[in-house]
Amino acid sequence: MVTKQAAGQSNAPVPGTGGVLDPRMSLALNVHTCPGVYTVLLGAGISMASGIKTGWGIVQDLVSKVAVLHAPDTPNAGDEAAADPEGWWQEQFGEQLGYSRLLAETAPTAAARQALLAGYFEPEDGEDTVKQPTAAHRAIARLVKKGNIRVILTTNFDRLMERALEEVGISPQVVRDHQIDSMKPLVHSQVTVIKLHGDYADLEQRNTVDELEEYPSAQQGLLERVLDEYGLIVCGWSADWDRALVRAVEGTRSRRYPMYWGQFGRMSEPARRLVAQHSAAVIGGVTADDLFTDLERRVEALDRMTAAPVTRDTAVAQLKRFLPDPVRRIEIHDLIEQSVSLVANNAGQDRYPLTGNVFAQSIRRYRADCDTLLHLLANGVFHDDGTYNGLWQRVVERLNRLRDRNINGHTEDLEKLRQYPALLATFTMGIAAVLSHREGLLARILSQPLWTPPFSSNQRQAPAVYLNPLRVIYGSITEVCSPEGGGRYYYPQSHWLGDELREPFLLVEPDDEAYQAAFHRFEFLASLIAMDTEPEFYANPWSGEFLLDSSWGHEDVGLASDIAREINESWPLLQAGAFDGEVERAEKAFKALVEFRSKNPRW
């Protein structure tokens, strides 16, 4: 840990910043290419954003308190002692200031010392945003989880790095000098945190200049081995006062792997010498948070580039494994986003022409391109507890952009079909929500995101309007959806979607009748929300097979009667905000749907 504020810093140019390739790119490439080969050396700078004092800051604070107690009637006694703690201690007590001695005097028992130090390092009541792991700590922890980093050297007394690792499900091997003989070999540990100067609850901390002059032989040997065998990423360390550590870095022979040095502000002279000696690449003008979040982002980009394509079934298995784990949010987000990106990247006009007799070809291609995504949505929404509702909504938001792309010549049916992936996704999420008894989700996915059609007025529409199957599947649906032996279905769009979406639900709902019932119920509920639309010109149901007698029912038996009885203040759709939470509006929409069916009879 940095013991005092850096002094004697130079304004001379920072060495090691030359070269054509940005050192941040070089760092990410090397960390990605050689997973586990680079260790990070963390100083006090990484913890500054957390609000935790440096070790020297704690010494100053404790000495100032001793000074006030020593001379309670002397104005500014604490400030004067804090300005030169070592000098004041020597003058008052005739001995050198030592961290252990200071703690022994101010807190004579172990319990008292623990309570005293905890106030400096652990958040107190009401301190929800301080003394917590920083973005840098958390980025390093995620890099550790992926296997990119396996050894962490730190001069810090705090436990922010350990806490960040625990947040991602890793129990680190933490080593202080007296534990080295019994430690697990570095190559056998997922991550080893070597606390060079001790821990805040450890009386063997090193803090004063004399205490930092040399390390015990076992720790010196371990440090030399790490510096010799690993690449080094330095961040937040001034090299001003940690003399033993400076000598260890100086004594390292020609490095096997490069050294990278993150620096915010001016660099001290000892740091300059180390950078020059080892031809380190300096990443200047960045905070610790900037350095490590940028590194994580670049390494992830390389991971995506080199990763083998994930099969559909593997992706579904990963999703189901990740969902119960609160620390896998990023993996879930990436899995869904990558699947959406695959659909979007295939949606160009070279694959989906907007003119010609290609409707049947295009609608089948869209379904094939969406296959993995639909399986993920069916399983993800079904097993989710509401944690990822925002992510499911974003799927439709991104897929809608397929229709927002600039186009030249087109025919109307093919241009509207560009919203077919969004329609497939919405149907899949809606059916899954019905099957999992989370129908409140429908209020969200059928009302957001709003969208403005590219060839109309500025009237923004909800999904219940613009994803109406009759508007999206506008073209020659009978080319691909007709009964065997001739004739036509009453509701071909509905029949087509029911067949096309059956396969993604085989794991979720293997019973065909139960799936069909959920499909019809979703169509019915989507139609109710659509009928609540203003202006009334856009209020049209999702005309589907739920309107047939076999599903709708008659008298007091069937889907329509069931839903009519459900409409009350506790109905999940109303609770989730559909119909503005008003029972009267839901009943009005139901009545409008009944009237529509009576005017457009099918049986």
Coordinates of C-alpha atoms in Angstrom, one line a residue:
M1 CA 0.0 0.0 0.0
V2 CA 1.2 3.5 -0.7
T3 CA 2.3 4.7 2.7
K4 CA 2.6 8.5 2.2
Q5 CA 1.5 10.9 -0.4
A6 CA 3.9 10.8 -3.3
A7 CA 6.6 13.4 -3.2
G8 CA 9.4 14.6 -5.5
Q9 CA 7.5 13.7 -8.6
S10 CA 8.9 14.9 -11.9
N11 CA 7.2 16.7 -14.8
A12 CA 9.6 14.9 -17.3
P13 CA 7.9 12.9 -20.0
V14 CA 6.7 9.5 -18.9
P15 CA 9.0 6.7 -20.3
G16 CA 7.7 3.7 -22.1
T17 CA 4.8 5.3 -24.0
G18 CA 6.3 5.0 -27.5
G19 CA 5.3 2.5 -30.2
V20 CA 2.7 2.2 -32.9
L21 CA 0.3 -0.1 -31.0
D22 CA -1.7 1.4 -28.1
P23 CA -0.3 -0.2 -25.0
R24 CA -3.9 -1.0 -23.9
M25 CA -4.3 -3.1 -27.0
S26 CA -1.0 -4.8 -26.4
L27 CA -2.0 -5.5 -22.8
A28 CA -5.3 -7.1 -23.8
L29 CA -3.8 -9.2 -26.5
N30 CA -1.1 -10.6 -24.2
V31 CA -3.5 -11.3 -21.3
H32 CA -5.9 -13.0 -23.7
T33 CA -3.1 -15.0 -25.5
C34 CA -1.4 -16.1 -22.3
P35 CA -4.2 -16.7 -19.7
G36 CA -2.9 -17.0 -16.2
V37 CA 0.6 -15.7 -17.1
Y38 CA 0.1 -12.1 -15.9
T39 CA -0.1 -11.0 -12.3
V40 CA -1.4 -7.7 -11.1
L41 CA 0.5 -5.5 -8.6
L42 CA -2.1 -3.3 -6.8
G43 CA -1.3 -0.3 -4.7
A44 CA -3.4 2.2 -2.8
G45 CA -4.5 3.9 -6.0
I46 CA -7.0 1.1 -6.8
S47 CA -8.9 1.6 -3.6
M48 CA -9.0 5.4 -3.6
A49 CA -12.5 5.4 -5.2
S50 CA -13.8 3.3 -2.3
G51 CA -13.1 6.0 0.3
I52 CA -10.7 3.8 2.3
K53 CA -7.7 5.5 3.8
T54 CA -4.2 4.4 2.9
G55 CA -2.1 2.7 5.6
W56 CA -0.2 5.9 6.1
G57 CA -3.5 7.8 6.3
I58 CA -4.5 5.5 9.2
V59 CA -1.2 6.1 11.0
Q60 CA -1.7 9.8 10.6
D61 CA -5.2 9.6 11.9
L62 CA -4.3 7.5 14.9
V63 CA -1.3 9.6 15.8
S64 CA -3.4 12.7 15.6
K65 CA -5.9 11.2 18.0
V66 CA -3.1 10.2 20.4
A67 CA -1.8 13.8 20.2
V68 CA -5.2 15.2 21.1
L69 CA -5.4 12.9 24.0
H70 CA -1.9 13.8 25.0
A71 CA -2.6 17.5 25.0
P72 CA -6.3 18.0 25.0
D73 CA -6.1 21.7 25.7
T74 CA -3.6 22.5 23.0
P75 CA -5.2 23.8 19.8
N76 CA -4.3 22.1 16.5
A77 CA -2.4 19.4 18.4
G78 CA -3.8 16.7 16.2
D79 CA -3.1 18.5 12.9
E80 CA 0.6 19.1 13.9
A81 CA 1.1 15.5 14.8
A82 CA -0.5 14.3 11.6
A83 CA 1.8 16.5 9.5
D84 CA 4.9 14.5 10.9
P85 CA 3.7 11.4 12.8
E86 CA 7.2 9.9 13.0
G87 CA 8.8 13.1 14.3
W88 CA 6.0 13.7 16.8
W89 CA 6.1 10.2 18.1
Q90 CA 9.9 10.2 18.5
E91 CA 9.8 13.6 20.3
Q92 CA 7.1 12.5 22.7
F93 CA 8.0 8.9 23.4
G94 CA 11.7 8.7 22.5
E95 CA 11.2 5.7 20.1
Q96 CA 10.6 5.1 16.5
L97 CA 7.0 4.9 15.3
G98 CA 5.9 1.4 14.4
Y99 CA 2.6 0.3 13.2
S100 CA 2.4 -2.7 15.6
R101 CA 3.6 -0.5 18.5
L102 CA 1.0 2.2 17.6
L103 CA -1.8 -0.4 17.6
A104 CA -0.7 -2.0 20.8
E105 CA -0.7 1.4 22.6
T106 CA -4.1 2.6 21.2
A107 CA -5.9 -0.8 21.4
P108 CA -4.2 -3.2 23.9
T109 CA -6.3 -6.3 23.2
A110 CA -7.0 -8.2 20.0
A111 CA -10.8 -7.5 20.2
A112 CA -10.1 -3.8 20.7
R113 CA -7.7 -3.7 17.7
Q114 CA -10.2 -5.5 15.5
A115 CA -12.9 -3.0 16.4
L116 CA -10.5 0.0 15.9
L117 CA -9.4 -1.1 12.5
A118 CA -12.8 -2.2 11.2
G119 CA -14.0 1.4 11.3
Y120 CA -11.4 2.3 8.7
F121 CA -12.0 -0.6 6.4
E122 CA -15.6 -1.9 6.8
P123 CA -18.7 0.2 5.9
E124 CA -20.7 1.4 8.8
D125 CA -24.4 1.8 9.0
G126 CA -25.5 4.2 6.3
E127 CA -22.3 3.9 4.3
D128 CA -23.8 1.9 1.4
T129 CA -21.7 3.5 -1.3
V130 CA -18.3 3.7 0.4
K131 CA -15.7 1.1 1.4
Q132 CA -17.0 -1.2 -1.3
P133 CA -15.1 -3.0 -4.1
T134 CA -14.5 -0.6 -7.0
A135 CA -15.1 -1.1 -10.6
A136 CA -11.5 -2.1 -11.0
H137 CA -11.7 -4.7 -8.2
R138 CA -14.8 -6.2 -9.8
A139 CA -13.3 -6.2 -13.3
I140 CA -10.2 -8.0 -12.0
A141 CA -12.4 -10.5 -10.3
R142 CA -14.2 -11.3 -13.5
L143 CA -10.9 -11.7 -15.3
V144 CA -9.9 -14.1 -12.6
K145 CA -13.1 -16.1 -13.0
K146 CA -12.4 -16.5 -16.7
G147 CA -8.8 -17.7 -16.0
N148 CA -7.0 -14.6 -17.4
I149 CA -5.4 -13.7 -14.0
R150 CA -4.3 -16.1 -11.3
V151 CA -1.9 -14.2 -9.1
I152 CA -2.5 -10.8 -7.4
L153 CA 0.2 -8.9 -5.5
T154 CA -1.2 -6.2 -3.3
T155 CA 0.3 -3.7 -0.8
N156 CA -3.1 -2.9 0.5
F157 CA -4.4 -3.7 4.0
D158 CA -8.1 -3.7 2.9
R159 CA -10.0 -6.7 1.8
L160 CA -11.8 -5.2 -1.2
M161 CA -10.1 -7.5 -3.7
E162 CA -11.1 -10.6 -1.7
R163 CA -14.7 -9.3 -1.4
A164 CA -14.9 -8.7 -5.2
L165 CA -13.7 -12.3 -5.8
E166 CA -16.2 -13.6 -3.4
E167 CA -19.0 -11.7 -5.2
V168 CA -18.3 -13.7 -8.4
G169 CA -18.2 -17.0 -6.5
I170 CA -14.5 -17.4 -6.0
S171 CA -12.9 -18.2 -2.6
P172 CA -9.3 -16.9 -3.1
Q173 CA -6.1 -18.3 -1.5
V174 CA -4.9 -15.3 0.6
V175 CA -1.3 -15.4 1.7
R176 CA 0.7 -13.4 4.2
D177 CA 4.3 -13.9 5.0
H178 CA 3.7 -16.4 7.9
Q179 CA 1.5 -18.5 5.7
I180 CA 3.8 -19.1 2.7
D181 CA 5.2 -22.4 3.9
S182 CA 1.7 -23.9 4.0
M183 CA 0.2 -22.3 0.9
K184 CA -1.1 -24.3 -2.1
P185 CA 1.2 -24.0 -5.1
L186 CA 0.3 -21.1 -7.4
V187 CA -0.5 -23.3 -10.4
H188 CA -2.9 -25.3 -8.3
S189 CA -5.0 -22.4 -7.0
Q190 CA -7.7 -20.6 -9.0
V191 CA -6.3 -17.4 -7.7
T192 CA -3.7 -16.4 -5.0
V193 CA -3.8 -13.0 -3.4
I194 CA -0.4 -12.2 -1.9
K195 CA -0.7 -9.5 0.8
L196 CA 2.8 -8.1 0.8
H197 CA 2.2 -5.7 3.7
G198 CA -0.3 -7.7 5.7
D199 CA -4.0 -7.2 6.4
Y200 CA -5.8 -4.6 8.5
A201 CA -6.6 -7.2 11.2
D202 CA -3.0 -8.5 11.2
L203 CA -0.7 -7.0 13.8
E204 CA 2.3 -7.8 11.5
Q205 CA 1.4 -5.1 9.0
R206 CA 4.2 -3.1 7.5
N207 CA 3.6 0.6 7.1
T208 CA 6.5 2.8 8.2
V209 CA 9.6 3.4 6.1
D210 CA 11.7 1.2 8.3
E211 CA 9.1 -1.6 8.2
L212 CA 9.1 -1.5 4.4
E213 CA 12.9 -1.7 4.2
E214 CA 13.0 -5.5 3.8
Y215 CA 10.8 -8.6 3.6
P216 CA 11.1 -11.9 5.5
S217 CA 13.1 -14.4 3.5
A218 CA 10.2 -16.6 2.6
Q219 CA 8.1 -13.7 1.3
Q220 CA 11.2 -12.4 -0.6
G221 CA 11.6 -15.7 -2.3
L222 CA 8.0 -16.0 -3.3
L223 CA 8.0 -12.4 -4.6
E224 CA 11.1 -13.0 -6.7
R225 CA 9.6 -16.1 -8.1
V226 CA 6.4 -14.3 -9.2
L227 CA 8.3 -11.4 -10.7
D228 CA 10.5 -13.8 -12.6
E229 CA 7.9 -16.2 -13.9
Y230 CA 4.9 -13.9 -14.6
G231 CA 4.2 -10.8 -16.6
L232 CA 3.3 -7.8 -14.5
I233 CA 0.5 -5.3 -14.6
V234 CA 1.1 -2.5 -12.1
C235 CA -1.6 -0.1 -11.0
G236 CA -2.1 2.3 -8.2
W237 CA 1.5 1.9 -6.9
S238 CA 3.8 4.9 -6.6
A239 CA 7.0 3.0 -5.7
D240 CA 8.0 5.9 -3.4
W241 CA 8.1 4.2 0.0
D242 CA 8.0 0.4 -0.5
R243 CA 11.8 0.0 -0.7
A244 CA 11.8 -3.8 -0.4
L245 CA 9.3 -4.1 -3.2
V246 CA 11.2 -1.7 -5.4
R247 CA 14.4 -3.6 -4.9
A248 CA 12.7 -6.9 -5.7
V249 CA 11.4 -5.4 -9.0
E250 CA 14.8 -3.9 -9.7
G251 CA 16.5 -7.2 -9.1
T252 CA 14.4 -9.1 -11.5
R253 CA 16.5 -10.3 -14.5
S254 CA 15.5 -9.6 -18.1
R255 CA 11.7 -10.2 -18.0
R256 CA 10.2 -13.3 -19.6
Y257 CA 6.9 -11.4 -20.2
P258 CA 6.3 -7.7 -20.7
M259 CA 5.5 -5.2 -17.9
Y260 CA 2.6 -2.8 -18.1
W261 CA 2.3 0.2 -15.8
G262 CA -1.0 2.0 -15.4
Q263 CA -0.4 5.6 -14.3
F264 CA -2.8 8.4 -13.3
G265 CA -1.1 11.7 -12.9
R266 CA 2.7 12.2 -12.6
M267 CA 5.1 9.4 -12.1
S268 CA 7.6 9.2 -9.2
E269 CA 11.3 8.9 -9.8
P270 CA 11.5 5.3 -8.5
A271 CA 8.7 4.3 -10.8
R272 CA 10.4 6.0 -13.7
R273 CA 13.5 4.0 -13.1
L274 CA 11.6 0.7 -12.9
V275 CA 9.8 1.5 -16.1
A276 CA 13.0 2.4 -17.9
Q277 CA 14.9 -0.6 -16.6
H278 CA 12.2 -3.1 -17.8
S279 CA 11.1 -1.2 -20.9
A280 CA 7.6 -1.2 -19.4
A281 CA 4.6 0.0 -21.5
V282 CA 3.0 2.9 -19.7
I283 CA -0.7 3.4 -19.9
G284 CA -1.0 7.0 -18.8
G285 CA -3.9 9.2 -17.8
V286 CA -6.1 6.3 -16.6
T287 CA -7.6 5.5 -13.2
A288 CA -7.6 2.0 -11.9
D289 CA -11.3 1.7 -12.8
D290 CA -10.5 2.9 -16.4
L291 CA -7.6 0.5 -16.8
F292 CA -9.2 -2.7 -15.7
T293 CA -12.7 -2.2 -17.1
D294 CA -11.1 -1.4 -20.5
L295 CA -8.9 -4.5 -20.2
E296 CA -11.9 -6.6 -19.5
R297 CA -13.9 -5.2 -22.4
R298 CA -11.0 -5.8 -24.9
V299 CA -10.4 -9.3 -23.6
E300 CA -14.1 -10.1 -24.0
A301 CA -14.0 -8.8 -27.6
L302 CA -11.2 -11.2 -28.3
D303 CA -13.1 -14.0 -26.6
R304 CA -16.0 -13.4 -28.9
M305 CA -13.8 -13.4 -31.9
T306 CA -12.1 -16.7 -31.1
A307 CA -14.9 -18.6 -29.4
A308 CA -16.3 -21.5 -31.4
P309 CA -20.0 -21.1 -32.3
V310 CA -22.2 -22.4 -29.5
T311 CA -24.8 -25.0 -30.6
R312 CA -28.4 -24.3 -29.8
D313 CA -28.7 -27.1 -27.2
T314 CA -25.5 -26.0 -25.6
A315 CA -26.7 -22.4 -25.4
V316 CA -30.0 -23.5 -23.7
A317 CA -28.1 -25.7 -21.3
Q318 CA -25.8 -22.8 -20.4
L319 CA -28.8 -20.4 -19.9
K320 CA -30.6 -22.9 -17.6
R321 CA -27.4 -23.3 -15.6
F322 CA -26.8 -19.5 -15.3
L323 CA -30.3 -18.4 -14.4
P324 CA -30.2 -19.4 -10.7
D325 CA -26.8 -17.8 -10.2
P326 CA -27.1 -14.1 -9.4
V327 CA -23.4 -13.5 -10.4
R328 CA -23.9 -14.8 -14.0
R329 CA -26.0 -11.8 -15.1
I330 CA -23.4 -10.7 -17.6
E331 CA -23.1 -14.2 -19.1
I332 CA -26.9 -14.4 -19.5
H333 CA -27.0 -10.9 -21.1
D334 CA -24.2 -11.8 -23.5
L335 CA -25.8 -15.1 -24.4
I336 CA -29.1 -13.5 -25.4
E337 CA -27.4 -10.4 -27.0
Q338 CA -25.2 -12.6 -29.2
S339 CA -28.2 -14.7 -30.3
V340 CA -30.0 -11.5 -31.3
S341 CA -26.9 -10.3 -33.1
L342 CA -26.7 -13.4 -35.2
V343 CA -30.3 -12.8 -36.4
A344 CA -29.5 -9.1 -37.1
N345 CA -26.3 -9.8 -38.9
N346 CA -28.1 -12.2 -41.3
A347 CA -30.9 -9.8 -42.0
G348 CA -29.3 -7.9 -45.0
Q349 CA -31.1 -7.5 -48.3
D350 CA -28.7 -10.0 -49.9
R351 CA -30.2 -12.8 -47.9
Y352 CA -33.7 -11.2 -47.7
P353 CA -34.5 -9.5 -50.9
L354 CA -37.3 -6.9 -50.7
T355 CA -38.6 -7.5 -54.2
G356 CA -39.6 -10.6 -56.2
N357 CA -41.4 -13.8 -55.4
V358 CA -39.5 -14.7 -52.3
F359 CA -42.1 -14.5 -49.5
A360 CA -42.1 -18.3 -48.8
Q361 CA -38.3 -18.4 -48.9
S362 CA -37.9 -15.4 -46.6
I363 CA -40.4 -16.5 -43.9
R364 CA -38.7 -19.9 -43.6
R365 CA -35.2 -18.3 -43.5
Y366 CA -36.3 -16.0 -40.7
R367 CA -37.5 -18.9 -38.6
A368 CA -34.3 -20.8 -39.2
D369 CA -32.1 -17.8 -38.3
C370 CA -34.1 -17.2 -35.1
D371 CA -34.0 -20.9 -34.0
T372 CA -31.4 -20.6 -31.2
L373 CA -32.9 -17.3 -30.0
L374 CA -36.4 -18.8 -29.8
H375 CA -35.2 -21.8 -27.8
L376 CA -33.4 -19.4 -25.4
L377 CA -36.4 -17.2 -24.9
A378 CA -38.8 -20.1 -24.4
N379 CA -36.6 -21.6 -21.7
G380 CA -35.3 -18.3 -20.3
V381 CA -38.7 -16.6 -19.8
F382 CA -40.2 -19.8 -18.4
H383 CA -37.5 -20.3 -15.8
D384 CA -36.9 -16.6 -15.0
D385 CA -38.4 -15.1 -11.8
G386 CA -38.7 -11.6 -13.3
T387 CA -35.0 -10.7 -12.8
Y388 CA -34.5 -10.4 -16.6
N389 CA -37.7 -8.8 -17.7
G390 CA -35.7 -5.8 -19.0
L391 CA -33.5 -8.1 -21.1
W392 CA -36.5 -9.9 -22.7
Q393 CA -38.0 -6.5 -23.6
R394 CA -34.7 -5.4 -25.1
V395 CA -34.8 -8.4 -27.5
V396 CA -37.9 -6.9 -29.2
E397 CA -36.3 -3.5 -29.2
R398 CA -33.3 -4.7 -31.1
L399 CA -35.2 -6.9 -33.5
N400 CA -37.5 -4.0 -34.4
R401 CA -34.5 -2.2 -35.8
L402 CA -34.4 -4.7 -38.7
R403 CA -37.3 -2.8 -40.1
D404 CA -35.8 0.6 -39.4
R405 CA -32.9 0.0 -41.7
N406 CA -32.7 2.1 -44.8
I407 CA -34.0 0.4 -47.9
N408 CA -34.4 1.3 -51.6
G409 CA -37.0 -0.5 -53.7
H410 CA -39.4 -2.9 -51.9
T411 CA -42.7 -4.6 -52.0
E412 CA -45.0 -4.0 -49.0
D413 CA -45.3 -7.6 -47.9
L414 CA -41.6 -8.2 -47.8
E415 CA -40.8 -4.9 -46.1
K416 CA -43.3 -5.7 -43.3
L417 CA -42.0 -9.2 -43.0
R418 CA -38.7 -7.7 -41.6
Q419 CA -40.6 -7.5 -38.3
Y420 CA -41.2 -11.3 -38.3
P421 CA -38.3 -12.1 -36.0
A422 CA -39.7 -9.5 -33.4
L423 CA -43.1 -11.2 -33.8
L424 CA -41.7 -14.7 -33.2
A425 CA -39.8 -13.5 -30.2
T426 CA -42.9 -11.8 -28.7
F427 CA -45.1 -14.9 -29.2
T428 CA -42.4 -17.1 -27.7
M429 CA -42.0 -14.9 -24.6
G430 CA -45.8 -14.5 -24.3
I431 CA -46.5 -18.3 -24.4
A432 CA -43.7 -18.9 -21.9
A433 CA -45.1 -16.3 -19.6
V434 CA -48.5 -18.0 -19.8
L435 CA -47.0 -21.4 -19.1
S436 CA -45.1 -20.2 -16.1
H437 CA -48.0 -18.3 -14.7
R438 CA -46.3 -14.9 -15.0
E439 CA -48.8 -13.2 -17.2
G440 CA -48.0 -9.9 -15.7
L441 CA -45.0 -9.9 -18.1
L442 CA -47.4 -9.5 -21.0
A443 CA -48.3 -6.0 -19.8
R444 CA -44.7 -5.1 -20.4
I445 CA -43.8 -6.9 -23.6
L446 CA -47.0 -5.8 -25.3
S447 CA -46.7 -2.1 -24.3
Q448 CA -42.9 -1.6 -24.7
P449 CA -40.9 -0.6 -26.7
L450 CA -42.9 2.0 -28.6
W451 CA -42.1 2.2 -32.3
T452 CA -42.8 4.5 -35.2
P453 CA -43.5 2.8 -38.6
P454 CA -41.0 4.0 -41.3
F455 CA -43.7 4.9 -43.9
S456 CA -46.4 6.6 -41.8
S457 CA -47.0 9.5 -39.5
N458 CA -45.1 10.1 -36.3
Q459 CA -47.7 8.1 -34.3
R460 CA -45.8 5.9 -32.0
Q461 CA -47.3 2.4 -31.5
A462 CA -47.1 -0.3 -28.9
P463 CA -46.2 -3.9 -29.8
A464 CA -49.8 -4.9 -29.3
V465 CA -50.4 -2.8 -32.4
Y466 CA -47.4 -3.0 -34.7
L467 CA -46.8 -6.8 -34.0
N468 CA -50.3 -7.8 -34.8
P469 CA -49.7 -10.9 -37.0
L470 CA -52.1 -9.7 -39.7
R471 CA -49.9 -6.6 -40.1
V472 CA -46.5 -8.4 -40.1
I473 CA -47.4 -11.6 -42.0
Y474 CA -49.1 -9.5 -44.7
G475 CA -48.2 -11.4 -47.8
S476 CA -48.9 -14.7 -49.4
I477 CA -49.2 -16.8 -46.3
T478 CA -51.3 -19.4 -48.1
E479 CA -48.2 -20.2 -50.1
V480 CA -46.7 -21.8 -47.0
C481 CA -49.7 -22.5 -44.8
S482 CA -52.5 -24.5 -46.4
P483 CA -54.2 -27.8 -45.3
E484 CA -53.2 -30.9 -47.1
G485 CA -55.6 -31.7 -49.9
G486 CA -56.4 -28.0 -50.6
G487 CA -58.6 -25.4 -48.9
R488 CA -57.4 -22.8 -46.4
Y489 CA -57.3 -22.2 -42.7
Y490 CA -59.6 -19.6 -41.2
Y491 CA -56.7 -17.9 -39.5
P492 CA -53.5 -18.9 -41.5
Q493 CA -51.2 -16.5 -39.6
S494 CA -52.2 -18.0 -36.3
H495 CA -52.0 -21.6 -37.5
W496 CA -48.6 -21.0 -39.0
L497 CA -47.2 -19.4 -35.8
G498 CA -48.6 -22.2 -33.7
D499 CA -46.8 -24.8 -35.7
E500 CA -43.6 -22.9 -36.1
L501 CA -43.2 -22.2 -32.4
R502 CA -44.0 -25.7 -31.1
E503 CA -40.5 -27.1 -31.3
P504 CA -38.8 -24.5 -29.0
F505 CA -41.3 -25.4 -26.2
L506 CA -40.8 -29.2 -26.3
L507 CA -38.6 -29.1 -23.2
V508 CA -40.8 -26.5 -21.4
E509 CA -44.1 -28.1 -22.2
P510 CA -44.0 -31.6 -23.9
D511 CA -47.8 -31.9 -23.9
D512 CA -49.3 -30.7 -27.2
E513 CA -52.7 -29.8 -25.8
A514 CA -51.2 -27.8 -22.9
Y515 CA -49.0 -25.9 -25.4
Q516 CA -51.9 -25.2 -27.7
A517 CA -54.0 -23.9 -24.8
A518 CA -51.2 -21.6 -23.8
F519 CA -50.8 -20.4 -27.4
H520 CA -54.5 -19.6 -27.6
R521 CA -54.6 -17.9 -24.2
F522 CA -51.7 -15.6 -25.2
E523 CA -53.5 -14.7 -28.5
F524 CA -56.6 -13.8 -26.5
L525 CA -54.7 -11.7 -23.9
A526 CA -52.7 -9.9 -26.6
S527 CA -56.0 -9.2 -28.4
L528 CA -57.5 -7.7 -25.2
I529 CA -54.5 -5.3 -24.8
A530 CA -54.7 -4.5 -28.5
M531 CA -58.4 -3.6 -28.2
D532 CA -57.5 -1.1 -25.4
T533 CA -55.4 0.9 -28.0
E534 CA -56.0 4.5 -28.8
P535 CA -56.9 5.8 -31.4
E536 CA -59.5 3.2 -32.1
F537 CA -58.3 2.9 -35.7
Y538 CA -55.4 0.8 -34.4
A539 CA -57.6 -1.2 -32.0
N540 CA -57.7 -4.6 -33.8
P541 CA -57.4 -8.1 -32.2
W542 CA -54.7 -10.6 -33.0
S543 CA -57.2 -12.6 -35.0
G544 CA -56.3 -16.2 -34.3
E545 CA -57.6 -19.7 -33.7
F546 CA -58.5 -18.7 -30.2
L547 CA -61.7 -17.2 -31.8
L548 CA -62.8 -20.6 -33.0
D549 CA -65.6 -22.3 -31.0
S550 CA -63.2 -25.2 -30.1
S551 CA -61.1 -22.7 -28.1
W552 CA -63.3 -19.8 -27.3
G553 CA -66.0 -22.1 -25.9
H554 CA -69.7 -21.4 -25.3
E555 CA -72.0 -20.4 -22.4
D556 CA -69.9 -20.7 -19.2
V557 CA -67.3 -23.1 -20.5
G558 CA -64.1 -22.3 -22.4
L559 CA -61.3 -19.8 -22.7
A560 CA -63.5 -16.7 -23.0
S561 CA -65.6 -17.5 -19.9
D562 CA -62.4 -18.3 -17.9
I563 CA -60.9 -14.9 -18.7
A564 CA -64.1 -13.0 -18.1
R565 CA -64.2 -14.5 -14.6
E566 CA -60.6 -13.5 -13.9
I567 CA -61.0 -9.8 -14.7
N568 CA -60.9 -8.1 -11.3
E569 CA -58.6 -5.9 -9.3
S570 CA -56.2 -8.7 -8.5
W571 CA -55.8 -9.9 -12.1
P572 CA -52.1 -10.1 -12.8
L573 CA -52.4 -8.1 -16.0
L574 CA -54.0 -5.2 -14.1
Q575 CA -51.6 -5.5 -11.3
A576 CA -48.7 -5.2 -13.8
G577 CA -50.2 -2.0 -15.3
A578 CA -52.2 -3.2 -18.4
F579 CA -55.4 -1.2 -19.0
D580 CA -53.8 1.4 -16.6
G581 CA -54.8 -0.9 -13.8
E582 CA -58.5 -0.1 -14.4
V583 CA -61.0 -3.0 -14.2
E584 CA -63.5 -1.0 -16.3
R585 CA -61.1 -0.6 -19.2
A586 CA -60.3 -4.3 -19.2
E587 CA -64.0 -5.1 -19.2
K588 CA -64.5 -2.7 -22.1
A589 CA -61.7 -4.3 -24.1
F590 CA -63.3 -7.7 -23.4
K591 CA -66.7 -6.5 -24.6
A592 CA -65.1 -5.0 -27.8
L593 CA -63.4 -8.4 -28.5
V594 CA -66.7 -10.2 -28.1
E595 CA -68.4 -7.8 -30.5
F596 CA -65.6 -8.2 -33.0
R597 CA -66.1 -12.0 -32.9
S598 CA -69.9 -11.7 -33.3
K599 CA -69.4 -9.5 -36.4
N600 CA -66.7 -11.8 -37.9
P601 CA -68.0 -15.3 -37.1
R602 CA -65.9 -18.4 -37.6
W603 CA -66.5 -21.9 -36.2

